[in-house]
Structure formats: C-alpha cells, structure tokens
Amino acid sequence: DIQMTQSPSTLSASVGDRVTITCRASQSINIWLAWYQQKPGKAPKLLIYKASSLESGVPSRFSGSGSGTEFTLTISSLQPDDFATYYCQQYNSYPLTFGGGTKVEIK
Amino acid sequence: QVQLVESGGGVVQPGRSLRLSCAASGFTFRRYGMHWVRQAPGKGLEWVAVLSYDRTDEHYADSVKGRFTISRDNSKNTLYLQMNSLRAEDTAVYYCAKEASMVRGVSNPYFDYWGQGTLVTVSS
C-alpha cells in the first residue's frame, strides 16, 4: 500500500500569510494526487486534482505542485474562510490512501 | 445539481450487520464509479471501497475486506454498503463519494462530490 505523509500536522497562520503544506508518498504516484479541504462537521471539498489542476470554482489563491513522491499545496494569501483541515489523496493505485491531514489554525 | 444522500447509519452491537444506502441525483449515476470513505471521530479520512460504473470492478480496504460488500442499483441511482461482523473500530461517519469523470476511458478515482455522511456507532 502507498503511504501518504503530510506535514505539518498543525499550522498556525494569520490572514494574508502564504501557507505551504507538504505531502510525501512512500513510492512514486506520478501526478495522481488530489487535495481536499474539510471544515468541522462537513464533507471534504475537492480543491486540486492531478497534482496541480484547480477544481472549477476554487479560488486561484490555491495551487498545487509536485510529481513522483513530493507534493505541495500552497495558499498564496490565507483568507478567513481557509481555516480548515487539508488532506492529500493518492489515486495512483488501490487501495486509495489519504494523508493524515493538516489543520490550519488562526495564529 | 449533484446530490448524494446517505442513510442507514445508527448504533449497532459488535458482530452485528448494517446496510448503508446512498441516493444519487443530478448526474448520470450509471456512468460513474462510486466510493465509500469513512472518518472515525476526530480522525482522518479512510477510503473503504469502490464499485465501477458497470459493477465489473471493485476494491476494498484491507480493514474491511471480507466483511463489507459494496453494491449498486443503477436503475434506482443508489449505492449500498453492506457491513457485516461490525467492530468498534468501524465506528465512523461514512461518506458516499462520486468519482470524477473518466478521461479516454480511464477512471479517475478522486472525488468531486461527497454526501453529508451517516454516522455508524458500533457499541455494546
């Protein structure tokens, strides 16, 4: 199984900050990676697919990059609505696996 | 608009069974692979199972293999998860999730729509 490791697990930031979250795969997954945002009590929301493709309707301050085993999600200027938990997910092979999550908190 | 509505959750004793349903609308259900993903209280997301659009291909997480069965009725636009021999560690919110569109006949098993989830609690 492919293990997905996210870092950091918690991140404290202020509105306007540039935020970067890292996701590492235990083996190459090419570009088959998605990012989701989840708020408490809600279902996850797709942000990025194919490592760097922005889902329709998602603000352009979100961007993704990487390939192989190392990926990043960047929020260029953190907004109040962005305080949430973020997950990466590999879809290179079954079983599909998620990272452990990164909680973005208000500093 | 796409809607996925799960039902069937509740409190069940260890070793017993439960069947979850997910009613889909707003898209052509029979053309998409469908998944179940769960989230234990205060924990991260765990993928559970997938069934292809035509029911020819299915996969399970090791943690549920042999105990859970995914199925679908394309005439009713409904996805199911039959959960047998339930354990305390199966306690979670279970989400039904729609797979993204195929590209050149190849599936893309990431999730562009999710249901609101249904809570399953396994406890004596």
Short mmCIF file of C-alpha atoms in Angstrom, two decimals:
data_model
loop_
_atom_site.label_atom_id
_atom_site.label_comp_id
_atom_site.label_asym_id
_atom_site.label_seq_id
_atom_site.Cartn_x
_atom_site.Cartn_y
_atom_site.Cartn_z
CA ASP A 1 0.00 0.00 0.00
CA ILE A 2 1.15 3.55 -0.68
CA GLN A 3 1.59 5.59 2.50
CA MET A 4 0.90 9.33 2.34
CA THR A 5 2.61 11.55 4.90
CA GLN A 6 1.55 15.16 5.38
CA SER A 7 3.45 17.87 7.18
CA PRO A 8 2.98 19.75 9.31
CA SER A 9 0.05 18.19 11.16
CA THR A 10 -0.93 21.61 12.51
CA LEU A 11 -0.08 25.02 11.18
CA SER A 12 -0.77 28.38 12.84
CA ALA A 13 -1.03 31.30 10.46
CA SER A 14 -2.55 34.76 10.07
CA VAL A 15 -4.85 36.18 7.44
CA GLY A 16 -2.75 37.20 4.46
CA ASP A 17 0.03 34.69 5.12
CA ARG A 18 1.39 32.40 2.42
CA VAL A 19 0.89 28.81 3.56
CA THR A 20 2.50 25.65 2.23
CA ILE A 21 1.53 22.07 3.10
CA THR A 22 3.64 19.11 2.05
CA CYS A 23 2.52 15.60 1.15
CA ARG A 24 5.00 12.77 0.55
CA ALA A 25 4.21 9.39 -0.98
CA SER A 26 6.04 6.21 0.01
CA GLN A 27 6.54 5.41 -3.68
CA SER A 28 6.05 7.28 -6.93
CA ILE A 29 2.47 8.20 -7.75
CA ASN A 30 3.32 10.24 -10.87
CA ILE A 31 0.86 13.15 -10.71
CA TRP A 32 -2.11 11.22 -9.38
CA LEU A 33 -2.75 13.33 -6.32
CA ALA A 34 -5.74 15.30 -5.09
CA TRP A 35 -6.15 17.84 -2.29
CA TYR A 36 -9.28 18.38 -0.21
CA GLN A 37 -10.42 20.94 2.34
CA GLN A 38 -12.62 19.89 5.23
CA LYS A 39 -14.37 22.07 7.79
CA PRO A 40 -15.76 20.70 11.08
CA GLY A 41 -18.93 18.68 10.62
CA LYS A 42 -18.79 18.95 6.85
CA ALA A 43 -17.81 16.68 3.98
CA PRO A 44 -14.46 17.26 2.29
CA LYS A 45 -14.33 19.57 -0.72
CA LEU A 46 -12.11 18.94 -3.74
CA LEU A 47 -9.54 21.69 -4.34
CA ILE A 48 -6.86 20.25 -6.64
CA TYR A 49 -6.57 17.15 -8.81
CA LYS A 50 -3.79 15.71 -10.97
CA ALA A 51 -1.36 17.41 -8.56
CA SER A 52 -1.79 20.92 -9.98
CA SER A 53 -5.18 21.25 -11.67
CA LEU A 54 -7.55 23.62 -9.92
CA GLU A 55 -11.10 22.33 -9.50
CA SER A 56 -13.75 24.56 -11.03
CA GLY A 57 -14.97 27.22 -8.61
CA VAL A 58 -11.97 27.00 -6.29
CA PRO A 59 -10.25 30.35 -5.68
CA SER A 60 -6.99 30.90 -7.55
CA ARG A 61 -5.10 31.53 -4.29
CA PHE A 62 -4.97 27.72 -4.01
CA SER A 63 -2.32 25.97 -6.07
CA GLY A 64 -0.70 22.56 -6.15
CA SER A 65 2.63 21.31 -7.43
CA GLY A 66 4.85 18.27 -7.47
CA SER A 67 5.22 14.87 -9.03
CA GLY A 68 6.62 11.49 -8.12
CA THR A 69 6.76 11.39 -4.34
CA GLU A 70 6.69 15.02 -3.19
CA PHE A 71 3.79 17.43 -3.48
CA THR A 72 2.77 20.78 -2.07
CA LEU A 73 -0.45 22.70 -1.60
CA THR A 74 0.03 26.46 -1.38
CA ILE A 75 -2.43 29.11 -0.30
CA SER A 76 -0.97 32.38 -1.56
CA SER A 77 -2.82 34.69 0.82
CA LEU A 78 -4.73 33.00 3.62
CA GLN A 79 -8.33 34.13 3.98
CA PRO A 80 -10.68 33.70 7.00
CA ASP A 81 -12.62 31.02 5.10
CA ASP A 82 -9.45 28.94 4.64
CA PHE A 83 -9.07 27.90 8.27
CA ALA A 84 -9.79 24.18 7.95
CA THR A 85 -8.13 20.78 7.69
CA TYR A 86 -6.48 19.77 4.41
CA TYR A 87 -5.94 16.25 3.12
CA CYS A 88 -3.97 14.84 0.22
CA GLN A 89 -5.09 11.62 -1.50
CA GLN A 90 -3.23 9.40 -3.94
CA TYR A 91 -5.12 7.71 -6.74
CA ASN A 92 -2.25 6.02 -8.50
CA SER A 93 -3.33 2.61 -7.23
CA TYR A 94 -5.70 0.78 -4.93
CA PRO A 95 -6.12 0.91 -2.02
CA LEU A 96 -6.58 4.65 -2.29
CA THR A 97 -4.91 6.40 0.62
CA PHE A 98 -5.12 9.78 2.30
CA GLY A 99 -2.56 11.77 4.21
CA GLY A 100 -3.16 12.28 7.91
CA GLY A 101 -4.34 15.86 7.45
CA THR A 102 -3.03 19.34 8.18
CA LYS A 103 -5.09 21.61 10.39
CA VAL A 104 -4.66 25.28 9.56
CA GLU A 105 -5.39 27.34 12.67
CA ILE A 106 -5.65 31.04 13.36
CA LYS A 107 -2.46 32.44 14.85
CA GLN B 1 -27.08 19.86 -9.09
CA VAL B 2 -25.33 16.75 -7.86
CA GLN B 3 -26.72 15.37 -4.62
CA LEU B 4 -25.61 12.34 -2.63
CA VAL B 5 -27.71 11.46 0.40
CA GLU B 6 -26.57 8.69 2.74
CA SER B 7 -28.86 6.84 5.11
CA GLY B 8 -28.90 3.73 7.26
CA GLY B 9 -26.45 4.70 9.97
CA GLY B 10 -27.11 4.17 13.65
CA VAL B 11 -25.98 2.34 16.77
CA VAL B 12 -25.26 -1.37 16.38
CA GLN B 13 -23.71 -4.00 18.62
CA PRO B 14 -20.34 -5.58 17.78
CA GLY B 15 -20.71 -8.55 15.47
CA ARG B 16 -23.99 -7.34 14.00
CA SER B 17 -24.73 -6.05 10.50
CA LEU B 18 -25.87 -2.79 8.96
CA ARG B 19 -26.59 -1.65 5.41
CA LEU B 20 -25.92 1.89 4.28
CA SER B 21 -27.55 3.48 1.24
CA CYS B 22 -26.59 6.49 -0.85
CA ALA B 23 -29.24 8.03 -3.09
CA ALA B 24 -27.74 9.92 -6.01
CA SER B 25 -29.27 12.61 -8.20
CA GLY B 26 -28.25 15.39 -10.55
CA PHE B 27 -25.90 13.30 -12.70
CA THR B 28 -25.97 10.12 -14.79
CA PHE B 29 -25.27 7.67 -11.96
CA ARG B 30 -24.68 4.65 -14.19
CA ARG B 31 -21.65 6.33 -15.82
CA TYR B 32 -19.56 6.86 -12.68
CA GLY B 33 -17.57 4.79 -10.26
CA MET B 34 -18.76 5.27 -6.70
CA HIS B 35 -16.90 5.02 -3.40
CA TRP B 36 -17.35 4.86 0.34
CA VAL B 37 -14.96 6.81 2.55
CA ARG B 38 -15.13 6.90 6.34
CA GLN B 39 -13.88 9.12 9.12
CA ALA B 40 -13.63 7.95 12.71
CA PRO B 41 -14.46 10.59 15.33
CA GLY B 42 -11.66 13.17 15.47
CA LYS B 43 -9.57 11.25 12.93
CA GLY B 44 -8.61 11.50 9.28
CA LEU B 45 -10.20 10.14 6.15
CA GLU B 46 -10.03 6.44 5.27
CA TRP B 47 -11.06 5.09 1.91
CA VAL B 48 -13.29 2.00 2.26
CA ALA B 49 -14.45 0.63 -1.09
CA VAL B 50 -15.16 1.33 -4.75
CA LEU B 51 -17.50 -0.16 -7.34
CA SER B 52 -17.08 0.67 -11.01
CA TYR B 53 -19.88 2.20 -13.04
CA ASP B 54 -20.70 -1.15 -14.65
CA ARG B 55 -20.14 -3.26 -11.49
CA THR B 56 -17.30 -5.20 -13.09
CA ASP B 57 -14.53 -3.91 -10.82
CA GLU B 58 -14.48 -3.49 -7.05
CA HIS B 59 -11.81 -2.94 -4.44
CA TYR B 60 -11.74 -2.78 -0.66
CA ALA B 61 -9.51 -1.50 2.09
CA ASP B 62 -7.77 -4.34 3.91
CA SER B 63 -9.50 -3.27 7.13
CA VAL B 64 -12.94 -4.19 5.73
CA LYS B 65 -12.15 -6.89 3.16
CA GLY B 66 -14.29 -9.97 3.69
CA ARG B 67 -16.72 -8.13 5.98
CA PHE B 68 -18.08 -5.29 3.83
CA THR B 69 -19.67 -5.52 0.38
CA ILE B 70 -20.30 -2.60 -1.94
CA SER B 71 -23.12 -2.80 -4.48
CA ARG B 72 -25.23 -0.53 -6.63
CA ASP B 73 -28.58 -0.45 -8.36
CA ASN B 74 -28.23 1.73 -11.43
CA SER B 75 -31.99 1.59 -12.04
CA LYS B 76 -32.54 3.22 -8.63
CA ASN B 77 -29.48 5.53 -8.70
CA THR B 78 -28.45 4.06 -5.38
CA LEU B 79 -25.16 2.84 -3.88
CA TYR B 80 -25.03 0.44 -0.94
CA LEU B 81 -22.57 -0.75 1.65
CA GLN B 82 -23.39 -3.99 3.45
CA MET B 83 -21.38 -4.12 6.65
CA ASN B 84 -21.15 -7.45 8.49
CA SER B 85 -19.26 -8.53 11.61
CA LEU B 86 -19.01 -4.94 12.76
CA ARG B 87 -16.28 -3.96 15.19
CA ALA B 88 -15.81 -0.99 17.49
CA GLU B 89 -13.11 0.31 15.13
CA ASP B 90 -15.72 0.60 12.35
CA THR B 91 -17.31 3.48 14.26
CA ALA B 92 -17.17 6.44 11.88
CA VAL B 93 -19.05 8.83 9.66
CA TYR B 94 -19.45 7.05 6.33
CA TYR B 95 -19.43 9.21 3.21
CA CYS B 96 -20.53 8.22 -0.24
CA ALA B 97 -18.39 9.90 -2.89
CA LYS B 98 -18.67 10.26 -6.65
CA GLU B 99 -15.62 9.59 -8.75
CA ALA B 100 -14.51 12.25 -11.22
CA SER B 101 -15.16 11.80 -14.92
CA MET B 102 -13.26 9.21 -16.91
CA VAL B 103 -10.66 10.50 -19.33
CA ARG B 104 -10.13 8.45 -22.50
CA GLY B 105 -11.84 5.51 -20.83
CA VAL B 106 -9.58 5.59 -17.78
CA SER B 107 -11.15 6.15 -14.39
CA ASN B 108 -10.01 8.97 -12.13
CA PRO B 109 -10.68 7.82 -8.58
CA TYR B 110 -10.63 11.12 -6.83
CA PHE B 111 -13.85 12.63 -5.54
CA ASP B 112 -15.59 15.66 -6.95
CA TYR B 113 -18.78 15.27 -4.90
CA TRP B 114 -19.45 13.91 -1.42
CA GLY B 115 -22.57 13.21 0.57
CA GLN B 116 -23.14 14.69 4.02
CA GLY B 117 -22.27 11.41 5.71
CA THR B 118 -24.07 8.99 8.02
CA LEU B 119 -22.77 8.05 11.46
CA VAL B 120 -22.26 4.41 12.36
CA THR B 121 -21.57 3.65 16.01
CA VAL B 122 -20.56 0.13 16.98
CA SER B 123 -21.01 -0.32 20.69
CA SER B 124 -22.48 -2.76 23.16
#
